[in-house]
């Protein structure tokens, strides 16, 4: 890490989820191989990325390391979306905010609508003038945005359009901003071993990097950090079939099959007709491959629309990989070092060499002139001890297991705090807090944490 890192007004951190270096190389070749990717000029270091209890990272602990500067256990995440008070949130997954799929049965869409201008298509997003903007986009039953190649541009904005809108909205804040942009479907395509999806979504992500870097170059006070959270799939250019002959493998052998595909394998599945009589035609037209009778039979046997997607990804992804001489070693994440890309107006102050993933948080800390440890001490105070010091009585209400409540009494005042919310209920009336209330569920309910202004409420 560089010793001196000067402050920056704005930081944009961009995370191409599950992007392996070979996927980046492949995207550059498919794009023509001459023009560099937007990321290329920013490459500056390698990053070690692993959780505290394993050697291959998952998205949650990896994201926590970037956000909090702490190596977390797998399965744990230090983030909260709805109650965190963000100004702009654009993405998919509306389904997961609805009471019927939530353990706590809370209607988070209602909470969001009370605090944000909520938009659900590209035109509405572009037209919104609100400083508090939430976008719920997505075609697949609102669970995700869908792959870039399969996207309906009227319903789902591209990642570069979302980045552009987020910067336009946030940059009106004179104090500066922090923006996190995630290219999430790169990871999904890698899990599915679909090289078409990998290349399509890295390409879309790289265009968003252009938008961010163009802004940073004009602004002269913005740093752009691009770093994945972990590798995925073990994608390789060259596979078992090129063990001999790799040194004469021509570019066209790799990129020509990929270029013929205009939809991902999942997108192809969605285009097959209801009686599945046009599998060969749809695959030929949108994936550029000729499927065998065996392959048609496998696809035809899919149980339902969702299974059809999985089967198409398995059959067509493997077929494309074989055609383009690509290898995959796993359907899971991989543990190699990952690439760090940084645009900074002060080039000499970029991290270099091999750094830890937690160093990314330390770097942002320096850029933003903040102290995460001091902030943690202020905003996550151990509630029982802090309230007891104020002469208040504390009890825990676990009558609804999915919604435990911390109850604090002093004189005629009753304060109630629910976990994972930045809200206090003072004598029955809701008051907004500056941070979240956390309950860790460890040690018999003692570990409740509250922000400093929650403690002041007993006065
Ligand atoms: Zn991830």
PDB file of N, CA, C and O in Angstrom, residues 203-228:
ATOM      1  N   UNK A 203     -18.227  -7.601 -20.907  1.00  0.00           N
ATOM      2  CA  UNK A 203     -18.259  -6.524 -21.891  1.00  0.00           C
ATOM      3  C   UNK A 203     -19.158  -5.380 -21.432  1.00  0.00           C
ATOM      4  O   UNK A 203     -18.791  -4.204 -21.489  1.00  0.00           O
ATOM      5  N   UNK A 204     -20.343  -5.732 -20.935  1.00  0.00           N
ATOM      6  CA  UNK A 204     -21.288  -4.719 -20.441  1.00  0.00           C
ATOM      7  C   UNK A 204     -20.704  -3.987 -19.233  1.00  0.00           C
ATOM      8  O   UNK A 204     -20.836  -2.761 -19.103  1.00  0.00           O
ATOM      9  N   UNK A 205     -20.035  -4.750 -18.351  1.00  0.00           N
ATOM     10  CA  UNK A 205     -19.417  -4.151 -17.164  1.00  0.00           C
ATOM     11  C   UNK A 205     -18.310  -3.175 -17.562  1.00  0.00           C
ATOM     12  O   UNK A 205     -18.188  -2.082 -17.010  1.00  0.00           O
ATOM     13  N   UNK A 206     -17.514  -3.584 -18.562  1.00  0.00           N
ATOM     14  CA  UNK A 206     -16.392  -2.740 -18.989  1.00  0.00           C
ATOM     15  C   UNK A 206     -16.888  -1.393 -19.534  1.00  0.00           C
ATOM     16  O   UNK A 206     -16.231  -0.366 -19.368  1.00  0.00           O
ATOM     17  N   UNK A 207     -18.050  -1.418 -20.181  1.00  0.00           N
ATOM     18  CA  UNK A 207     -18.628  -0.153 -20.682  1.00  0.00           C
ATOM     19  C   UNK A 207     -19.010   0.759 -19.506  1.00  0.00           C
ATOM     20  O   UNK A 207     -18.907   1.985 -19.588  1.00  0.00           O
ATOM     21  N   UNK A 208     -19.453   0.147 -18.402  1.00  0.00           N
ATOM     22  CA  UNK A 208     -19.768   0.934 -17.201  1.00  0.00           C
ATOM     23  C   UNK A 208     -18.494   1.531 -16.595  1.00  0.00           C
ATOM     24  O   UNK A 208     -18.509   2.641 -16.060  1.00  0.00           O
ATOM     25  N   UNK A 209     -17.376   0.781 -16.710  1.00  0.00           N
ATOM     26  CA  UNK A 209     -16.087   1.312 -16.243  1.00  0.00           C
ATOM     27  C   UNK A 209     -15.730   2.559 -17.052  1.00  0.00           C
ATOM     28  O   UNK A 209     -15.261   3.566 -16.507  1.00  0.00           O
ATOM     29  N   UNK A 210     -15.976   2.529 -18.357  1.00  0.00           N
ATOM     30  CA  UNK A 210     -15.737   3.705 -19.201  1.00  0.00           C
ATOM     31  C   UNK A 210     -16.518   4.908 -18.687  1.00  0.00           C
ATOM     32  O   UNK A 210     -15.982   6.015 -18.585  1.00  0.00           O
ATOM     33  N   UNK A 211     -17.794   4.701 -18.363  1.00  0.00           N
ATOM     34  CA  UNK A 211     -18.643   5.794 -17.863  1.00  0.00           C
ATOM     35  C   UNK A 211     -18.040   6.384 -16.583  1.00  0.00           C
ATOM     36  O   UNK A 211     -17.915   7.606 -16.434  1.00  0.00           O
ATOM     37  N   UNK A 212     -17.636   5.511 -15.660  1.00  0.00           N
ATOM     38  CA  UNK A 212     -17.096   5.974 -14.373  1.00  0.00           C
ATOM     39  C   UNK A 212     -15.762   6.700 -14.555  1.00  0.00           C
ATOM     40  O   UNK A 212     -15.536   7.758 -13.965  1.00  0.00           O
ATOM     41  N   UNK A 213     -14.891   6.127 -15.396  1.00  0.00           N
ATOM     42  CA  UNK A 213     -13.559   6.734 -15.581  1.00  0.00           C
ATOM     43  C   UNK A 213     -13.673   8.050 -16.349  1.00  0.00           C
ATOM     44  O   UNK A 213     -12.971   9.023 -16.034  1.00  0.00           O
ATOM     45  N   UNK A 214     -14.585   8.107 -17.321  1.00  0.00           N
ATOM     46  CA  UNK A 214     -14.804   9.378 -18.047  1.00  0.00           C
ATOM     47  C   UNK A 214     -15.207  10.476 -17.067  1.00  0.00           C
ATOM     48  O   UNK A 214     -14.732  11.608 -17.138  1.00  0.00           O
ATOM     49  N   UNK A 215     -16.115  10.132 -16.132  1.00  0.00           N
ATOM     50  CA  UNK A 215     -16.544  11.108 -15.131  1.00  0.00           C
ATOM     51  C   UNK A 215     -15.355  11.512 -14.242  1.00  0.00           C
ATOM     52  O   UNK A 215     -15.122  12.696 -13.986  1.00  0.00           O
ATOM     53  N   UNK A 216     -14.592  10.504 -13.807  1.00  0.00           N
ATOM     54  CA  UNK A 216     -13.472  10.770 -12.888  1.00  0.00           C
ATOM     55  C   UNK A 216     -12.414  11.665 -13.548  1.00  0.00           C
ATOM     56  O   UNK A 216     -11.850  12.551 -12.906  1.00  0.00           O
ATOM     57  N   UNK A 217     -12.173  11.431 -14.839  1.00  0.00           N
ATOM     58  CA  UNK A 217     -11.159  12.233 -15.540  1.00  0.00           C
ATOM     59  C   UNK A 217     -11.607  13.688 -15.651  1.00  0.00           C
ATOM     60  O   UNK A 217     -10.813  14.619 -15.532  1.00  0.00           O
ATOM     61  N   UNK A 218     -12.899  13.882 -15.875  1.00  0.00           N
ATOM     62  CA  UNK A 218     -13.444  15.245 -15.978  1.00  0.00           C
ATOM     63  C   UNK A 218     -13.457  15.907 -14.600  1.00  0.00           C
ATOM     64  O   UNK A 218     -13.119  17.068 -14.446  1.00  0.00           O
ATOM     65  N   UNK A 219     -13.855  15.150 -13.598  1.00  0.00           N
ATOM     66  CA  UNK A 219     -14.036  15.686 -12.244  1.00  0.00           C
ATOM     67  C   UNK A 219     -12.700  16.007 -11.565  1.00  0.00           C
ATOM     68  O   UNK A 219     -12.596  16.948 -10.792  1.00  0.00           O
ATOM     69  N   UNK A 220     -11.681  15.188 -11.843  1.00  0.00           N
ATOM     70  CA  UNK A 220     -10.308  15.355 -11.312  1.00  0.00           C
ATOM     71  C   UNK A 220     -10.199  15.148  -9.796  1.00  0.00           C
ATOM     72  O   UNK A 220      -9.169  15.413  -9.201  1.00  0.00           O
ATOM     73  N   UNK A 221     -11.295  14.743  -9.159  1.00  0.00           N
ATOM     74  CA  UNK A 221     -11.243  14.531  -7.703  1.00  0.00           C
ATOM     75  C   UNK A 221     -11.974  13.235  -7.325  1.00  0.00           C
ATOM     76  O   UNK A 221     -12.534  13.113  -6.246  1.00  0.00           O
ATOM     77  N   UNK A 222     -11.993  12.289  -8.281  1.00  0.00           N
ATOM     78  CA  UNK A 222     -12.708  11.022  -8.097  1.00  0.00           C
ATOM     79  C   UNK A 222     -11.757   9.859  -8.346  1.00  0.00           C
ATOM     80  O   UNK A 222     -11.003   9.878  -9.320  1.00  0.00           O
ATOM     81  N   UNK A 223     -11.788   8.876  -7.467  1.00  0.00           N
ATOM     82  CA  UNK A 223     -10.991   7.651  -7.668  1.00  0.00           C
ATOM     83  C   UNK A 223     -11.943   6.517  -8.040  1.00  0.00           C
ATOM     84  O   UNK A 223     -13.003   6.363  -7.423  1.00  0.00           O
ATOM     85  N   UNK A 224     -11.595   5.743  -9.055  1.00  0.00           N
ATOM     86  CA  UNK A 224     -12.392   4.585  -9.463  1.00  0.00           C
ATOM     87  C   UNK A 224     -11.582   3.321  -9.168  1.00  0.00           C
ATOM     88  O   UNK A 224     -10.450   3.183  -9.631  1.00  0.00           O
ATOM     89  N   UNK A 225     -12.168   2.423  -8.372  1.00  0.00           N
ATOM     90  CA  UNK A 225     -11.516   1.157  -8.028  1.00  0.00           C
ATOM     91  C   UNK A 225     -12.326   0.040  -8.685  1.00  0.00           C
ATOM     92  O   UNK A 225     -13.543  -0.015  -8.517  1.00  0.00           O
ATOM     93  N   UNK A 226     -11.660  -0.821  -9.434  1.00  0.00           N
ATOM     94  CA  UNK A 226     -12.344  -1.962 -10.041  1.00  0.00           C
ATOM     95  C   UNK A 226     -11.673  -3.228  -9.527  1.00  0.00           C
ATOM     96  O   UNK A 226     -10.469  -3.407  -9.703  1.00  0.00           O
ATOM     97  N   UNK A 227     -12.441  -4.080  -8.863  1.00  0.00           N
ATOM     98  CA  UNK A 227     -11.846  -5.310  -8.318  1.00  0.00           C
ATOM     99  C   UNK A 227     -12.953  -6.350  -8.143  1.00  0.00           C
ATOM    100  O   UNK A 227     -14.018  -6.048  -7.628  1.00  0.00           O
ATOM    101  N   UNK A 228     -12.702  -7.571  -8.622  1.00  0.00           N
ATOM    102  CA  UNK A 228     -13.690  -8.618  -8.400  1.00  0.00           C
ATOM    103  C   UNK A 228     -13.577  -9.098  -6.951  1.00  0.00           C
ATOM    104  O   UNK A 228     -12.702  -8.661  -6.195  1.00  0.00           O
TER     105      UNK A 228
END
